[in-house]
Structure formats: structure tokens, C-alpha cells
Coordinates of N, CA and C in Angstrom, one line a residue:
V25 N 15.7 -5.9 17.1 CA 15.1 -4.5 16.9 C 14.7 -3.9 18.3
A26 N 14.2 -4.7 19.2 CA 13.8 -4.2 20.5 C 15.0 -3.7 21.2
S27 N 16.1 -4.4 21.2 CA 17.3 -3.9 21.9 C 17.8 -2.7 21.3
I28 N 17.7 -2.5 20.0 CA 18.2 -1.3 19.3 C 17.3 -0.1 19.8
E29 N 16.0 -0.3 19.9 CA 15.1 0.7 20.3 C 15.4 1.1 21.8
Q30 N 15.6 0.1 22.6 CA 15.8 0.4 24.0 C 17.1 1.1 24.3
S31 N 18.1 0.9 23.5 CA 19.4 1.5 23.7 C 19.5 2.9 22.9
K32 N 18.4 3.2 22.2 CA 18.4 4.4 21.4 C 19.4 4.4 20.3
Q33 N 19.8 3.3 19.8 CA 20.7 3.1 18.7 C 19.9 2.7 17.5
F34 N 19.5 3.7 16.7 CA 18.5 3.5 15.6 C 19.2 3.1 14.3
C35 N 20.4 2.7 14.3 CA 21.1 2.3 13.1 C 21.1 0.8 13.1
I36 N 20.2 0.2 12.3 CA 20.1 -1.2 12.3 C 21.1 -1.8 11.3
P37 N 21.9 -2.8 11.7 CA 22.9 -3.3 10.8 C 22.3 -4.0 9.6
K38 N 23.0 -4.0 8.5 CA 22.6 -4.7 7.3 C 23.1 -6.1 7.3
I39 N 22.3 -7.0 7.3 CA 22.7 -8.4 7.3 C 22.3 -9.0 5.9
G40 N 23.3 -9.5 5.2 CA 23.0 -10.0 3.8 C 22.8 -11.5 3.9
A41 N 22.5 -12.0 2.7 CA 22.2 -13.4 2.5 C 23.6 -14.2 2.7
T42 N 23.5 -15.4 3.1 CA 24.7 -16.3 3.2 C 25.3 -16.5 1.9
V43 N 26.6 -16.3 1.8 CA 27.4 -16.6 0.6 C 28.7 -17.4 1.0
K44 N 29.3 -17.9 0.0 CA 30.6 -18.7 0.2 C 31.6 -17.7 0.5
L45 N 32.6 -18.1 1.4 CA 33.7 -17.2 1.8 C 34.4 -16.6 0.6
A46 N 34.8 -17.4 -0.4 CA 35.6 -17.0 -1.5 C 34.8 -15.9 -2.3
D47 N 33.5 -16.0 -2.3 CA 32.7 -15.0 -3.0 C 32.6 -13.7 -2.2
A48 N 32.5 -13.9 -0.9 CA 32.3 -12.7 0.0 C 33.6 -11.9 0.1
V49 N 34.7 -12.5 0.2 CA 36.0 -11.7 0.4 C 36.4 -11.0 -0.9
G50 N 35.9 -11.5 -2.0 CA 36.3 -10.9 -3.3 C 35.5 -9.7 -3.7
V51 N 34.4 -9.4 -2.9 CA 33.6 -8.2 -3.2 C 34.4 -6.9 -2.9
T52 N 34.3 -6.0 -3.7 CA 35.0 -4.7 -3.5 C 34.2 -3.9 -2.4
I53 N 34.9 -3.6 -1.4 CA 34.4 -3.0 -0.2 C 35.1 -1.7 0.1
C54 N 34.4 -0.6 0.1 CA 35.1 0.7 0.5 C 35.0 0.8 2.0
G55 N 36.1 0.7 2.7 CA 36.1 0.7 4.1 C 37.1 -0.2 4.7
T56 N 37.0 -0.5 6.0 CA 37.9 -1.4 6.7 C 37.2 -2.8 6.8
K57 N 38.0 -3.8 6.7 CA 37.5 -5.2 6.8 C 38.2 -5.8 8.0
I58 N 37.5 -6.3 9.0 CA 38.0 -6.9 10.2 C 37.6 -8.3 10.3
F59 N 38.5 -9.2 10.6 CA 38.2 -10.6 10.9 C 38.5 -10.8 12.4
F60 N 37.5 -11.2 13.2 CA 37.8 -11.5 14.6 C 38.4 -12.9 14.7
D61 N 39.7 -12.9 15.1 CA 40.4 -14.1 15.2 C 41.3 -14.2 16.5
A62 N 41.3 -15.3 17.2 CA 42.0 -15.4 18.4 C 43.5 -15.1 18.3
H63 N 44.1 -15.2 17.1 CA 45.5 -15.0 16.9 C 45.8 -13.7 16.2
G64 N 44.9 -12.8 16.2 CA 45.1 -11.6 15.5 C 45.8 -10.5 16.4
D65 N 45.9 -9.3 15.9 CA 46.4 -8.2 16.7 C 45.4 -7.9 17.8
A66 N 46.0 -7.3 18.8 CA 45.1 -6.9 20.0 C 44.1 -5.9 19.5
A67 N 42.9 -6.0 20.1 CA 41.7 -5.2 19.7 C 42.0 -3.7 19.8
F68 N 42.7 -3.3 20.9 CA 43.1 -1.9 21.1 C 43.9 -1.4 19.9
K69 N 44.9 -2.2 19.4 CA 45.7 -1.8 18.3 C 44.9 -1.6 17.0
V70 N 44.0 -2.6 16.8 CA 43.2 -2.6 15.6 C 42.2 -1.4 15.6
I71 N 41.5 -1.2 16.7 CA 40.6 0.0 16.8 C 41.3 1.3 16.7
T72 N 42.5 1.4 17.2 CA 43.3 2.6 17.0 C 43.6 2.9 15.6
K73 N 44.0 1.8 14.8 CA 44.2 2.0 13.4 C 43.0 2.4 12.7
V74 N 41.9 1.8 13.0 CA 40.6 2.1 12.3 C 40.2 3.6 12.6
R75 N 40.4 4.0 13.8 CA 40.0 5.4 14.2 C 40.9 6.4 13.5
E76 N 42.2 6.1 13.3 CA 43.1 7.0 12.6 C 42.7 7.1 11.1
K77 N 42.2 6.1 10.5 CA 41.8 6.1 9.1 C 40.5 6.9 8.9
A78 N 39.7 7.1 10.0 CA 38.4 7.8 9.9 C 37.6 7.2 8.8
V79 N 37.4 5.9 8.8 CA 36.6 5.2 7.8 C 35.1 5.4 8.0
E80 N 34.4 5.3 6.9 CA 32.9 5.4 7.0 C 32.2 4.1 7.2
S81 N 32.9 3.0 6.7 CA 32.2 1.7 6.9 C 33.2 0.7 7.3
V82 N 32.7 -0.3 8.1 CA 33.5 -1.4 8.6 C 32.7 -2.7 8.3
V83 N 33.4 -3.6 7.7 CA 32.9 -4.9 7.5 C 33.5 -5.9 8.4
C84 N 32.7 -6.7 9.2 CA 33.3 -7.6 10.2 C 32.9 -9.0 9.8
C85 N 33.9 -9.9 10.1 CA 33.7 -11.3 9.8 C 34.1 -12.1 11.1
V86 N 33.3 -13.1 11.4 CA 33.5 -14.0 12.5 C 33.5 -15.4 11.9
G87 N 34.5 -16.2 12.2 CA 34.6 -17.6 11.7 C 33.6 -18.5 12.3
P88 N 33.5 -19.7 11.8 CA 32.6 -20.7 12.4 C 33.2 -21.3 13.7
E89 N 32.4 -22.0 14.4 CA 32.9 -22.8 15.5 C 34.0 -23.7 15.0
G90 N 35.1 -23.8 15.6 CA 36.2 -24.7 15.1 C 37.1 -23.9 14.2
D91 N 36.9 -22.7 13.9 CA 37.8 -21.8 13.2 C 37.8 -22.1 11.7
L92 N 38.4 -21.1 10.9 CA 38.6 -21.3 9.5 C 39.9 -22.1 9.3
T93 N 40.0 -22.6 8.1 CA 41.3 -23.3 7.7 C 42.4 -22.3 7.5
N94 N 43.6 -22.8 7.4 CA 44.7 -21.8 7.1 C 44.5 -21.2 5.7
A95 N 44.1 -22.0 4.8 CA 43.9 -21.5 3.4 C 42.8 -20.4 3.4
E96 N 41.7 -20.6 4.2 CA 40.7 -19.6 4.2 C 41.2 -18.3 4.9
K97 N 42.0 -18.4 5.9 CA 42.6 -17.3 6.6 C 43.5 -16.5 5.6
E98 N 44.3 -17.3 4.9 CA 45.2 -16.6 3.9 C 44.4 -15.9 2.8
L99 N 43.3 -16.5 2.4 CA 42.4 -15.8 1.4 C 41.9 -14.5 2.0
M100 N 41.6 -14.5 3.3 CA 41.1 -13.2 3.9 C 42.2 -12.2 4.0
R101 N 43.4 -12.6 4.3 CA 44.5 -11.7 4.4 C 44.8 -11.1 3.0
T102 N 44.8 -11.9 2.0 CA 45.1 -11.4 0.6 C 44.0 -10.4 0.2
H103 N 42.8 -10.4 0.8 CA 41.8 -9.5 0.4 C 41.7 -8.3 1.4
G104 N 42.7 -8.1 2.2 CA 42.8 -6.9 3.0 C 42.1 -7.0 4.4
F105 N 41.7 -8.1 4.9 CA 41.1 -8.2 6.2 C 42.2 -8.0 7.3
I106 N 41.9 -7.2 8.3 CA 42.7 -7.1 9.5 C 42.3 -8.1 10.5
F107 N 43.2 -8.8 11.0 CA 42.9 -9.9 12.0 C 42.9 -9.2 13.4
C108 N 41.9 -9.4 14.2 CA 41.7 -8.7 15.5 C 41.3 -9.8 16.6
A109 N 42.2 -9.8 17.6 CA 41.9 -10.7 18.8 C 41.0 -9.9 19.8
L110 N 39.9 -10.4 20.1 CA 39.0 -9.7 21.0 C 39.4 -9.9 22.5
T111 N 39.8 -11.1 22.8 CA 40.2 -11.5 24.2 C 41.4 -12.4 24.2
P112 N 42.1 -12.6 25.3 CA 43.2 -13.5 25.3 C 42.8 -15.0 25.1
T113 N 41.5 -15.3 25.2 CA 41.0 -16.6 25.1 C 40.2 -16.8 23.8
I114 N 39.9 -18.0 23.4 CA 39.1 -18.3 22.2 C 37.6 -18.2 22.6
L115 N 36.9 -17.4 21.9 CA 35.4 -17.3 22.2 C 34.6 -18.2 21.2
K116 N 33.4 -18.5 21.7 CA 32.5 -19.2 20.8 C 32.1 -18.1 19.7
A117 N 31.8 -18.6 18.5 CA 31.4 -17.7 17.4 C 30.4 -16.7 17.8
S118 N 29.3 -17.1 18.5 CA 28.2 -16.2 18.9 C 28.7 -15.2 19.9
A119 N 29.6 -15.5 20.8 CA 30.1 -14.6 21.7 C 31.1 -13.6 21.0
A120 N 31.8 -14.1 20.0 CA 32.7 -13.2 19.3 C 31.9 -12.1 18.6
V121 N 30.8 -12.4 18.0 CA 29.9 -11.5 17.4 C 29.5 -10.4 18.4
E122 N 29.0 -10.8 19.5 CA 28.5 -9.9 20.6 C 29.7 -9.0 21.1
V123 N 30.8 -9.6 21.4 CA 31.9 -8.8 21.9 C 32.5 -7.8 20.8
G124 N 32.6 -8.4 19.6 CA 33.1 -7.6 18.5 C 32.3 -6.4 18.2
M125 N 31.0 -6.6 18.1 CA 30.1 -5.5 17.7 C 30.0 -4.5 18.9
G126 N 30.0 -5.0 20.1 CA 30.0 -4.1 21.2 C 31.3 -3.2 21.3
L127 N 32.4 -3.8 21.0 CA 33.7 -3.1 20.9 C 33.6 -2.0 19.9
L128 N 33.2 -2.4 18.7 CA 33.2 -1.4 17.6 C 32.2 -0.3 17.9
R129 N 31.0 -0.7 18.4 CA 30.0 0.4 18.7 C 30.5 1.3 19.8
S130 N 31.2 0.8 20.7 CA 31.7 1.6 21.8 C 32.9 2.5 21.5
C131 N 33.7 2.0 20.6 CA 35.0 2.7 20.3 C 35.0 3.5 19.0
L132 N 34.1 3.3 18.1 CA 34.1 4.0 16.8 C 33.0 5.1 16.7

């Protein structure tokens, strides 16, 4: 909250309770769904697509340390998640959250 106040960004993100992945991806979401994955499309390409759609909401997902399984990734694809690579290297999950949110905040 303090960093939001200091940066004059008064839109506090909504953080929900922890749920199982299968339950989370099955929820109907109006907007764009992005999964930050080292093997996804380049961030510039994904952000360009999102900006062209002029969406009102974006849901982001970051996997755990050690990555998701192939079955979990396929589940996300079938539910419309766009896979986005943030950097050419693999980031720790906590760093992926920071870089991903900073990218979205700066570009959208």
C-alpha cells in the first residue's frame, strides 16, 4: 500500500484467496488472461495484442518455482491463456510477478 501511495497509483490490485489451478482457470473471465512463461511469446508481441483488443481487464498468472507441469500448461491453453515470456532467461516466480506487473502497468 505504501508503494502505491508513493507512486500515486491508487488502483490497488485485487488479490483473491488461494484456489486450485483447475478451479481458477475454469472461471469465466471477461478480459485477457496472461500466463508468464519462459517459453511463451515475446512480451512486446503479447502487449501489442492486448493493446489492440482494448481490454478492460487483465488476469495474470505466474507459475510456482520449478514451473507448471505440461498437463497444467495445456489446461491453461485450453482456457484461453496467452503465454508471455518476460525475459530471455528464466526468472524466479517472485521476480516474474514484479517484472510482469511492471510491464503491464507501464504499457497498458
